[in-house]
Coordinates of C-alpha atoms in Angstrom, one line a residue:
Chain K
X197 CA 22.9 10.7 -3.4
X198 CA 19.1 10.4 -3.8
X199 CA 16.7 13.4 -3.5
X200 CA 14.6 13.2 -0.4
X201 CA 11.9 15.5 0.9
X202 CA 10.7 16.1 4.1
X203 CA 7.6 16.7 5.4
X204 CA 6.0 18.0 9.0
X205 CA 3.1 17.9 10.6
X206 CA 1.8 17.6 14.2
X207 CA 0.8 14.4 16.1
X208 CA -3.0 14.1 16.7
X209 CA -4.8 13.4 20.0
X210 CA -6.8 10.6 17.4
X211 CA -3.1 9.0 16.5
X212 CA -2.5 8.1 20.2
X213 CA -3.3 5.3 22.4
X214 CA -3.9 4.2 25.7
X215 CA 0.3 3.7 26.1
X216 CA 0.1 8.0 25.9
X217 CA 2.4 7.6 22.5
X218 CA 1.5 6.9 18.7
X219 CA 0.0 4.1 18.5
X220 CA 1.7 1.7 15.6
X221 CA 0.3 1.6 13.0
X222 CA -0.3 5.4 12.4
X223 CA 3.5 4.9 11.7
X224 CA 2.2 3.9 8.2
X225 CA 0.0 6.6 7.6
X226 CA 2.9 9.0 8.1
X227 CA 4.7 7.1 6.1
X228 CA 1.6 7.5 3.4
X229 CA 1.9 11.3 3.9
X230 CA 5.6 11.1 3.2
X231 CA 5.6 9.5 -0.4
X232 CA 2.5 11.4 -1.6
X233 CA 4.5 15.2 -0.6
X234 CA 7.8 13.4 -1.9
X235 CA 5.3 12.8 -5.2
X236 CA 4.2 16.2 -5.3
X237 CA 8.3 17.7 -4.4
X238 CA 9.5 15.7 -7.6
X239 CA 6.0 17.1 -9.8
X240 CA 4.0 14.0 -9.7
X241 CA 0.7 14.8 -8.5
X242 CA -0.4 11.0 -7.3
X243 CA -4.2 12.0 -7.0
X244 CA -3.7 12.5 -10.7
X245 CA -2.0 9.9 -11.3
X246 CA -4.7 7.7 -10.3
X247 CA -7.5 9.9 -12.0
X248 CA -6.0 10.8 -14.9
X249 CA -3.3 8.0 -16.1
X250 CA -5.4 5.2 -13.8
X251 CA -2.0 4.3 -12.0
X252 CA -2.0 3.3 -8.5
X253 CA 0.3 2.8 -6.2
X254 CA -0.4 -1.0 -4.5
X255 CA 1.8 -1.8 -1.2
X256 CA 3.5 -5.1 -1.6
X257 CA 5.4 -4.4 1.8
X258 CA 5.7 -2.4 4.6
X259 CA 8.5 -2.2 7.0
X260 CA 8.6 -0.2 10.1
X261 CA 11.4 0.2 13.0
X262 CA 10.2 2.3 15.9
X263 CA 13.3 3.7 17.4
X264 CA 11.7 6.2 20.3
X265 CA 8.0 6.7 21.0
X266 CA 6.5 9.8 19.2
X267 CA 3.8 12.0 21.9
X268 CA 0.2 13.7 21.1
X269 CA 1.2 17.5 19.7
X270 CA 4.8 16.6 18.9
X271 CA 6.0 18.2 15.9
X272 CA 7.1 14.8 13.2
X273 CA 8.9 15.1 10.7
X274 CA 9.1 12.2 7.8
X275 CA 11.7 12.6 5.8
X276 CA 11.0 10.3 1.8
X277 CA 13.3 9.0 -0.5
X278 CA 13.0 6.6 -3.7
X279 CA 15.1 3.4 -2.9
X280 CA 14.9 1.9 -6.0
X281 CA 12.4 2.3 -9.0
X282 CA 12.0 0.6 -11.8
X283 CA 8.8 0.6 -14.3
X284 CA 6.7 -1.8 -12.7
X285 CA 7.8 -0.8 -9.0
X286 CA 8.8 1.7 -6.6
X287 CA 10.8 1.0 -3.0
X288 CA 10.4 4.3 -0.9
X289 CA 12.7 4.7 2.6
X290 CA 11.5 7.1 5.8
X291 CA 13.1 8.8 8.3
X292 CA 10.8 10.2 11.1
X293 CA 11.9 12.4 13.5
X294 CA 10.8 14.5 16.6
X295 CA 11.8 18.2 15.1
X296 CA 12.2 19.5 18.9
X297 CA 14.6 17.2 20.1
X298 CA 16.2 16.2 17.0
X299 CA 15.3 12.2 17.7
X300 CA 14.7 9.6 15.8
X301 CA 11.5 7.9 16.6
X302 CA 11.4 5.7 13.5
X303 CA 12.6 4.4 10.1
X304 CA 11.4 2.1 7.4
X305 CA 10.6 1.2 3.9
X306 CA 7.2 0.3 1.9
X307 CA 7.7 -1.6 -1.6
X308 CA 4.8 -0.9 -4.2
X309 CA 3.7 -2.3 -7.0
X310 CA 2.6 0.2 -10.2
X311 CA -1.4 -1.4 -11.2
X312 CA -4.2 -0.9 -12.8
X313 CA -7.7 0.4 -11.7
X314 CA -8.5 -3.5 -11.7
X315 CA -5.5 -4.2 -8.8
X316 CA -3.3 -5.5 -11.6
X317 CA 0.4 -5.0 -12.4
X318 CA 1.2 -2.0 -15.5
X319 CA 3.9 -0.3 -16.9
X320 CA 4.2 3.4 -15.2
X321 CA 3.9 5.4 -18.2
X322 CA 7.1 6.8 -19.5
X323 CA 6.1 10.6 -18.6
X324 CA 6.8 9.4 -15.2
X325 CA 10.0 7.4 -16.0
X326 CA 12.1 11.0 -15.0
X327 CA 10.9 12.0 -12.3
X328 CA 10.5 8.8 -10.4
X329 CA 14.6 8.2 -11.5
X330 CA 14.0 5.5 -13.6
X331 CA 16.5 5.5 -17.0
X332 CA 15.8 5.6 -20.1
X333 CA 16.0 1.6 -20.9
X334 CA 15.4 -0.2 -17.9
X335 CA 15.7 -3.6 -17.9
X336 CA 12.3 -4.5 -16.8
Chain M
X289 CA 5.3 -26.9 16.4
X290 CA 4.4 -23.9 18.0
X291 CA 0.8 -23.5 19.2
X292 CA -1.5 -20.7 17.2
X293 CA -4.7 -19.0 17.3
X294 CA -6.6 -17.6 14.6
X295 CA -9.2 -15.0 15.7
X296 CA -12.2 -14.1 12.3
X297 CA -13.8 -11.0 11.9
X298 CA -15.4 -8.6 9.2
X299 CA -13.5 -5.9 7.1
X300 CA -14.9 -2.7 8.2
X301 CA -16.2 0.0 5.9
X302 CA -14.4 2.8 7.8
X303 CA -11.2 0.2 6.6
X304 CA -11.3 0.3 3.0
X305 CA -9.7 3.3 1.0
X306 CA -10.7 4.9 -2.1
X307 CA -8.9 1.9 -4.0
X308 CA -11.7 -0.2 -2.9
X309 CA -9.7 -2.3 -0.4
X310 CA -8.7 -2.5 2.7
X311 CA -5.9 0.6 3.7
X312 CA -2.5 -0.8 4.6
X313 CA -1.8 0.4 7.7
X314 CA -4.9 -1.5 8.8
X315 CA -3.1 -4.7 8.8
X316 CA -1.6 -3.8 11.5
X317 CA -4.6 -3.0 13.4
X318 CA -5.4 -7.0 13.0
X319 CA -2.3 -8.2 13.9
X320 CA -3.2 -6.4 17.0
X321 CA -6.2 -8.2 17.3
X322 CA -4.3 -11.2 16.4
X323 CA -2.3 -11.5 19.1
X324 CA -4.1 -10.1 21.8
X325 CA -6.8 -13.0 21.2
X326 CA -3.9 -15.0 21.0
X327 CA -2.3 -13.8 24.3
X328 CA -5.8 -14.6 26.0
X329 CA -6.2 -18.1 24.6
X330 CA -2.9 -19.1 26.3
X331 CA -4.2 -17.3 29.6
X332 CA -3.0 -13.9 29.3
X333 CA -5.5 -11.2 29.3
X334 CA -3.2 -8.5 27.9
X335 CA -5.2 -5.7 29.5
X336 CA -4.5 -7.4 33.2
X337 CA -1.4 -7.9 32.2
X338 CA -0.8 -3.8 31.9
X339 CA -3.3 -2.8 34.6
X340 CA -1.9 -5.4 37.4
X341 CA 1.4 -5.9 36.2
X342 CA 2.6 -2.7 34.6
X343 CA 4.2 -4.5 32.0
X344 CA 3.2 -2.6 28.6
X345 CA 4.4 -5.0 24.7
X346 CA 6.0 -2.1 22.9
X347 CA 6.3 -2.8 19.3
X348 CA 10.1 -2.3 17.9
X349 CA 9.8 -3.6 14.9
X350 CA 6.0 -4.5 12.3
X351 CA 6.5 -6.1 8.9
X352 CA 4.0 -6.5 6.4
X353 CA 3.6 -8.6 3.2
X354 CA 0.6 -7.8 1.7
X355 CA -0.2 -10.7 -0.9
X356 CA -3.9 -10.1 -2.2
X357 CA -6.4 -7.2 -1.2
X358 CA -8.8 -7.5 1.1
X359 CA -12.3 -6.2 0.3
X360 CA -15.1 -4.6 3.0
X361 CA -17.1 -6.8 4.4
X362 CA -14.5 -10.2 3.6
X363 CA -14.6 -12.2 6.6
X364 CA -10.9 -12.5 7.2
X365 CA -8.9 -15.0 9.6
X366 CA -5.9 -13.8 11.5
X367 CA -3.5 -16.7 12.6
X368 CA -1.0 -15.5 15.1
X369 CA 1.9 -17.5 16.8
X370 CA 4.9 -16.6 18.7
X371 CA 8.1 -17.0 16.7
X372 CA 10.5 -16.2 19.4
X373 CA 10.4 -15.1 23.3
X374 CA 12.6 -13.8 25.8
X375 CA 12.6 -12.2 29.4
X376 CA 12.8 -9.1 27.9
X377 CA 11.2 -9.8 24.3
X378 CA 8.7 -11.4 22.6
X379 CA 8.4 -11.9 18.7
X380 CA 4.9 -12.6 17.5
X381 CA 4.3 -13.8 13.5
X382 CA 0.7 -13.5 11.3
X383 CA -1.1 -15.3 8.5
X384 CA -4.1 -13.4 7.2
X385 CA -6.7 -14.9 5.2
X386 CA -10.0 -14.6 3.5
X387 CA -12.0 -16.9 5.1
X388 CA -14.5 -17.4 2.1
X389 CA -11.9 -18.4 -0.4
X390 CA -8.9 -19.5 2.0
X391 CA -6.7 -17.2 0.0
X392 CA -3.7 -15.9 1.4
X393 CA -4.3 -12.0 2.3
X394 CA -0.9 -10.7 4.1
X395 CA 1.7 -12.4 6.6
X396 CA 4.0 -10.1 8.9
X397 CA 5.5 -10.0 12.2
X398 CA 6.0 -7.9 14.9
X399 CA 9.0 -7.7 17.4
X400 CA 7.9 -6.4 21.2
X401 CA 9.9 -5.1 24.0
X402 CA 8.3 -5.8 27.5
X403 CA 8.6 -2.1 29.2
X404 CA 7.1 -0.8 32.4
X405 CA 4.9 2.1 32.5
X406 CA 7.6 4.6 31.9
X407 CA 8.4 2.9 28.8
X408 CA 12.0 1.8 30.0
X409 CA 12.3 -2.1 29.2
X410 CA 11.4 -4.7 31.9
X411 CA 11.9 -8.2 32.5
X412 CA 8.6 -10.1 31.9
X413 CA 7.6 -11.4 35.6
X414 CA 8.0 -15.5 36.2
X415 CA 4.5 -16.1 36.2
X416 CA 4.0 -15.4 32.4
X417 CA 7.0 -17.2 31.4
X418 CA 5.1 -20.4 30.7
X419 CA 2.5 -18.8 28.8
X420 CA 4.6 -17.4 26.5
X421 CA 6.8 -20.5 26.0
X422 CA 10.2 -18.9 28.0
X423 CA 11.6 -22.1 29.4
X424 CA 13.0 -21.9 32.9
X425 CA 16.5 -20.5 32.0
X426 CA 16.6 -18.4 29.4
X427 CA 19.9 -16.8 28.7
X428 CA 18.9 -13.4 29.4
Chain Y
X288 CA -18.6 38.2 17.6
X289 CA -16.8 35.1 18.8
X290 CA -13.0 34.9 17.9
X291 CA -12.4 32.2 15.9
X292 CA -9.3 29.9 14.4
X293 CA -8.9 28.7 10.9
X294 CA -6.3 25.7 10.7
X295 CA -6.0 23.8 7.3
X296 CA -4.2 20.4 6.2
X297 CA -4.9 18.0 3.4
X298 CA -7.0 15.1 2.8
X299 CA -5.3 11.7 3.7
X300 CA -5.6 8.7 1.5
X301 CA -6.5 6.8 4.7
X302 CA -9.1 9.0 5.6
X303 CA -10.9 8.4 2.1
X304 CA -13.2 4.9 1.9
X305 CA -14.4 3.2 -1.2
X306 CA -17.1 5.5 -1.6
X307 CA -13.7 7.8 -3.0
X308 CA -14.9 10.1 -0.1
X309 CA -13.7 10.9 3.3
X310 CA -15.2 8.6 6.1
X311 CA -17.5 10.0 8.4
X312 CA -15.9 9.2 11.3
X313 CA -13.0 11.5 10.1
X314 CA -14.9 14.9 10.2
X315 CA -14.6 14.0 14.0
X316 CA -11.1 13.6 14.2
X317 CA -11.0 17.1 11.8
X318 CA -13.2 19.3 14.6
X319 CA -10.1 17.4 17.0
X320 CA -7.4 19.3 15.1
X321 CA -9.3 22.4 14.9
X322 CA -10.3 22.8 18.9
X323 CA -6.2 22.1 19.6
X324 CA -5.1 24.6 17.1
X325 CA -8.1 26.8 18.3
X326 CA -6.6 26.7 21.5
X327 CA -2.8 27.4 20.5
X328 CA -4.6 30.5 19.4
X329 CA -5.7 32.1 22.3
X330 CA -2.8 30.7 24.7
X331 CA -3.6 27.0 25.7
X332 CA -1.8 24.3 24.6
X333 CA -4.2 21.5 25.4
X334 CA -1.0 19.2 26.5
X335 CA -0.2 21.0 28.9
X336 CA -3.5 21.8 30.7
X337 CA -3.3 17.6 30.3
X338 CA 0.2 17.7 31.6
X339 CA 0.5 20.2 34.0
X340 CA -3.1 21.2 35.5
X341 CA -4.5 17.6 34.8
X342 CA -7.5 18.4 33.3
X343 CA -8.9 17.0 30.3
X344 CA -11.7 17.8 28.0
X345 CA -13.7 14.6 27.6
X346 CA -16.9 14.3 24.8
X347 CA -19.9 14.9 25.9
X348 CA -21.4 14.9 22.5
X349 CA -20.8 15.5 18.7
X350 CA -22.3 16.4 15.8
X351 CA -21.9 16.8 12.4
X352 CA -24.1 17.6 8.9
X353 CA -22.3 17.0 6.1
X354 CA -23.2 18.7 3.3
X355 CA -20.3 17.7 0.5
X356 CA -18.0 15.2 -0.3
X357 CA -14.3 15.5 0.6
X358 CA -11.8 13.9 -1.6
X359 CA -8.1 13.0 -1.3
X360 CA -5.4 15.3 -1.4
X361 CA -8.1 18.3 -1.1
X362 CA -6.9 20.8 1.2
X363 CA -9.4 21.6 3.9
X364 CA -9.9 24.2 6.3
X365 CA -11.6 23.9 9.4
X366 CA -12.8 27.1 11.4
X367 CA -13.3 26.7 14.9
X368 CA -15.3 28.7 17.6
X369 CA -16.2 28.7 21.1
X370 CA -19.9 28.8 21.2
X371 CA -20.3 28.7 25.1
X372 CA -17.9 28.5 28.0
X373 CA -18.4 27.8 31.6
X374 CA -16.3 26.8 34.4
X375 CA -17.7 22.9 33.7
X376 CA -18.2 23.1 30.1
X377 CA -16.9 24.4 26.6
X378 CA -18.9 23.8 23.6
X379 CA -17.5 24.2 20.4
X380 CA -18.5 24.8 16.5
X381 CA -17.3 24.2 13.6
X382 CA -17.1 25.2 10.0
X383 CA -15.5 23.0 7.3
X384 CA -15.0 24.1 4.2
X385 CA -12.7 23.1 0.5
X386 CA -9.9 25.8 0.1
X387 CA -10.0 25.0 -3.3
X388 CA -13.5 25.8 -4.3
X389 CA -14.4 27.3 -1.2
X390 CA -17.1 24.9 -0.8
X391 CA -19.0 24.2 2.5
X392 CA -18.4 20.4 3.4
X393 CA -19.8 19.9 7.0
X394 CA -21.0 22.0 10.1
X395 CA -21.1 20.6 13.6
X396 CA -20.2 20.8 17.3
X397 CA -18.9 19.3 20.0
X398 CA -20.0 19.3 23.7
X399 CA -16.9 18.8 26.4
X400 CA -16.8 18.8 30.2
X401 CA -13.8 19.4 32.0
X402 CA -12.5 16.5 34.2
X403 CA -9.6 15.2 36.3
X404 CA -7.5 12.3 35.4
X405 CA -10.1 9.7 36.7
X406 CA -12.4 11.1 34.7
X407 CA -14.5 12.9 37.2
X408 CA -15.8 16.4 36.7
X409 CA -13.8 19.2 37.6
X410 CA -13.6 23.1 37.6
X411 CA -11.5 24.5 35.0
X412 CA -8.6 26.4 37.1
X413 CA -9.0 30.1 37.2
X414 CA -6.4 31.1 35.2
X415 CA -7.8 29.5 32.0
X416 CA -10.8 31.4 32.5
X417 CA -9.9 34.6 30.3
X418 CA -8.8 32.4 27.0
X419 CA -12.0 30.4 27.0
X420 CA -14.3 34.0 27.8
X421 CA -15.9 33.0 30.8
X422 CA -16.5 36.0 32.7
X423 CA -15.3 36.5 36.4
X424 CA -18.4 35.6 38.1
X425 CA -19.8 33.1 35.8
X426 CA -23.3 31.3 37.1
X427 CA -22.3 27.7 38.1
Chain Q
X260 CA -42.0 -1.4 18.0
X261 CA -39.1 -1.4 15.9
X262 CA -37.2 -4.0 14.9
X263 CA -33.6 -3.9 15.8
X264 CA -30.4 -5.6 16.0
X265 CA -27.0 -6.0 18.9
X266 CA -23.6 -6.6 17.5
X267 CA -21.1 -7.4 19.9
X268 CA -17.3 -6.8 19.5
X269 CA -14.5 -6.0 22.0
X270 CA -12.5 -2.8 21.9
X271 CA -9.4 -2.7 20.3
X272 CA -6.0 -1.2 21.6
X273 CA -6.0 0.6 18.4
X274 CA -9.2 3.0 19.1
X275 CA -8.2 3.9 22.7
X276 CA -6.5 7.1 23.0
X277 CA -3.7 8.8 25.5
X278 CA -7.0 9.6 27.9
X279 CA -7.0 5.5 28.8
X280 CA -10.6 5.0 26.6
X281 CA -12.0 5.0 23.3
X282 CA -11.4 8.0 21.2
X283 CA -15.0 9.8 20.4
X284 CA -14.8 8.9 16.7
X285 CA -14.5 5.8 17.0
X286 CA -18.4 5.2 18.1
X287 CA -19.0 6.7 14.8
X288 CA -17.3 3.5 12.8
X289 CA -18.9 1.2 15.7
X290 CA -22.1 2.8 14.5
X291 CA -21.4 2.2 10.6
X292 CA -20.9 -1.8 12.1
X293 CA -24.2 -1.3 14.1
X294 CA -25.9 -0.6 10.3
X295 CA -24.3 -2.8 8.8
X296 CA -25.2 -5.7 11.1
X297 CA -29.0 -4.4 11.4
X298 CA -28.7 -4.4 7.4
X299 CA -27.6 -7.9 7.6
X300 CA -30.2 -9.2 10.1
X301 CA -33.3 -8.0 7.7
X302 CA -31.7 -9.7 4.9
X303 CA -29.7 -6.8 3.1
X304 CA -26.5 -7.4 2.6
X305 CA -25.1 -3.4 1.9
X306 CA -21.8 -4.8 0.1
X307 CA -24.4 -6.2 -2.9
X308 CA -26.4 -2.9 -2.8
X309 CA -23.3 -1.2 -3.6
X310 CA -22.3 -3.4 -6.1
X311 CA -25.4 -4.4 -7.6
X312 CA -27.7 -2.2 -7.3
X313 CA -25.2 1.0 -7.3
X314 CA -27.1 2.3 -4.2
X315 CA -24.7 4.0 -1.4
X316 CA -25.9 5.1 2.2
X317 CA -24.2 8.2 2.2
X318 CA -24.2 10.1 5.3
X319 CA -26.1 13.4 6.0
X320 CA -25.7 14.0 9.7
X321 CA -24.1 11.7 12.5
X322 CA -24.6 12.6 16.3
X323 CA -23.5 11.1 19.6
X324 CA -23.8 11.2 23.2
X325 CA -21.4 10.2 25.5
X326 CA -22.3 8.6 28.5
X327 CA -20.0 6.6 30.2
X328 CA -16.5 5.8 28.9
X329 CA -15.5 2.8 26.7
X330 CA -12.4 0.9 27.5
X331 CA -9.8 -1.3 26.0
X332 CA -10.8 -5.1 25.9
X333 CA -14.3 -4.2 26.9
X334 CA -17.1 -6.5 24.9
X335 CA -19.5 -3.7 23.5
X336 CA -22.6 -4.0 22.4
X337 CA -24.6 -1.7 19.6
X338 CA -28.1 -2.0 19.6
X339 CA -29.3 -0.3 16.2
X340 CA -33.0 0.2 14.5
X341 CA -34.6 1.7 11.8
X342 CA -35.9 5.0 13.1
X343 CA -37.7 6.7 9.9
X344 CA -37.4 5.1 6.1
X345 CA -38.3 6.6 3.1
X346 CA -37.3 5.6 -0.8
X347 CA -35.0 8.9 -0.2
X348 CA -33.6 8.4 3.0
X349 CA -33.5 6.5 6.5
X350 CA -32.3 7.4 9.7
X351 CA -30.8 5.0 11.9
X352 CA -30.4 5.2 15.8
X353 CA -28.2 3.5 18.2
X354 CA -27.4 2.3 22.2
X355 CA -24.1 1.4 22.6
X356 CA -23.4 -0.7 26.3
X357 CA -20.9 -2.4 28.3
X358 CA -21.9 -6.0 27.7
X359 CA -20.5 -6.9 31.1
X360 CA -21.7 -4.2 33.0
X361 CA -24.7 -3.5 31.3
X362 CA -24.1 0.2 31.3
X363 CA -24.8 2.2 28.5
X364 CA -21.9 4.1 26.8
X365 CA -23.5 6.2 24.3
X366 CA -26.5 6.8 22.2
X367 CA -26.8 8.3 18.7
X368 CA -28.0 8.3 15.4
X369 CA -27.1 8.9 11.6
X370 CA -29.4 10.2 9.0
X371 CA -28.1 8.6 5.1
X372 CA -29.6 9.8 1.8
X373 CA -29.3 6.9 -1.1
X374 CA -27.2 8.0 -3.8
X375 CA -25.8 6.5 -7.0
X376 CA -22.3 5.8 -7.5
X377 CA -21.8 10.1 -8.5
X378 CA -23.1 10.7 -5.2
X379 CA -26.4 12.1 -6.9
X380 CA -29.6 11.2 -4.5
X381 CA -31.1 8.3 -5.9
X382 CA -34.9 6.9 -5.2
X383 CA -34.0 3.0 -3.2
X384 CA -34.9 0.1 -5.8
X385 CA -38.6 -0.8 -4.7
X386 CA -36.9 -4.1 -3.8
X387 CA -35.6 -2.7 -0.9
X388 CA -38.8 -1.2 0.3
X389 CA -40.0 -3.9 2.8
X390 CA -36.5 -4.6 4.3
X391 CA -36.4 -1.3 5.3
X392 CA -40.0 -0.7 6.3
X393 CA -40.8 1.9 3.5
X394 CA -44.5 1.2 3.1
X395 CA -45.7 0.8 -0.4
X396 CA -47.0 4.2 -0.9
X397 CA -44.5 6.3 0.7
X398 CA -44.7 10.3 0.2
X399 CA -42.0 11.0 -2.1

């Protein structure tokens, strides 16, 4: 069973459109907000991880399935989990949900490369290896 | 061979993150742009199609593969066709490139429901059928 | 001395640009969240004097000096006042600040009038009168 | 007279919001491609300052009036011009219209202090003096 974390947060007037529900591709900025407060629930800080160990955290895919359409001061809530992970990558998973009713408005998955400052593939340094859930010898 | 379109335009400032590219979710924002240019240059102009005609393109389902970043100010080429459509759906599919170098930025699609304004689903009215390459008797 | 409303969240990563700063345009979308939660405070929800009473608060102007940087994953609180009410008007102001270092990052305000669904200028009802301080015989 | 500079564009789906038109801070990013384009037309490219010369535009205030609302699919046009330049600083203003209609949406302006790549004010590279009208013995 893998650790998730959730996260809430209200929907902004700015996050609509002209439909009167989220418009879709603030789907992916939730999703965004999800991963980084998983990060921070599992005691990686990403902002420092980019300042400090000069990892970031490149999308190589981006999935989303909109289920039921999310309204301007609904309460969301995303809920993050590591798929897979791995030294050189990470898969995260999302659940997003209307807390109110209960309903799910959305789920999906982003895949993400670990690179250097200069966009190119590296090794997440081992500090991270544990609390990412990779093992101790990965094949890589 | 299905017919395309490919609409050009420049990466905005306010689209680039602190990575120095271009911010996921704003992919999705093109493909937008993608296919309503699309949608107008085989005579549908989506906006009359939701003022006249009430008939909104929810998105179900938006898949991105994000292949090289895209910098600000990269002219960038959106080429949009229609993979699948239906009465009652349409699938639309995206290449995104950098014009200057012709490299290959991101491809994705996007599955659409046709709903009404109450966002219950619809079937798209006759007169668009042709357009959007349903033949005479789809199986519904 | 105005009531006022402090509401806090933290920076997103798509809200930062390649300067590795917020984008302008954000602080905008910031005052947004503070006038809603402003209003939650003294007994309007906002969707549901959009819902119910149908009337909306369009932009009649906005402004902003910004006076620091705001970086990713900063937390940020924005303070939020009514600085004049009438039956046709609210203007609001705004204080942003780092919760962190307690830092001033931007002052500004916005300018709204009160219409119906098409847009046109209305009265605000009556009973909405009291929350925003407009006295009971307020000059036209 | 100044000099100045249109840029056309339509509006996208993506910056209308649940009120059926453009969401206020969005003519804040159609001004940063107002500047950008005006940059352009005088022969400054701003992605080379940045990168060659180190020199960012940040912002120091941005205000806008509404006038009239913006809607999805409409061509816009943002008429921008140099208002006051200085090796320090510039201030740039914009009219924002309805191309078809001809009537103007909004007006507005930004005022930008040059800054190195730390965000520390910065005097603009005398090459850049004549492009943007600084005579050639400004008051520091």
């Amino acid at each position: 069973m893998n650790r998730f974390w959730e996260t809430r947060f209200r929907v902004r007037y700015a996050e609509t459109d002209q439909m009167g529900i989220v418009y879709y591709a603030n789907y992916l900025v939730w999703m965004e907000i999800g991963r980084v407060e998983f990060c921070r629930s599992i005691g990686v800080r990403y902002r420092e991880m980019e300042e400090q160990d000069r990892v970031l955290l490149t999308v190589a895919e981006a999935n989303c399935r909109y289920l039921a359409p999310a309204h301007y001061d609904d309460e969301v809530a995303v809920k993050t989990w590591i798929e897979r992970a791995h030294p050189r990558m990470v898969n995260f998973a999302y659940e997003i949900k209307a807390v109110e009713t209960g309903r799910s408005l959305a789920s999906g998955y982003t895949k993400h490369v670990f690179c250097g400052p200069d966009l190119k593939p590296v090794r997440l340094p081992n500090k991270y290896w544990k609390e990412f859930g990779i093992p101790e010898s990965p094949r890589d």
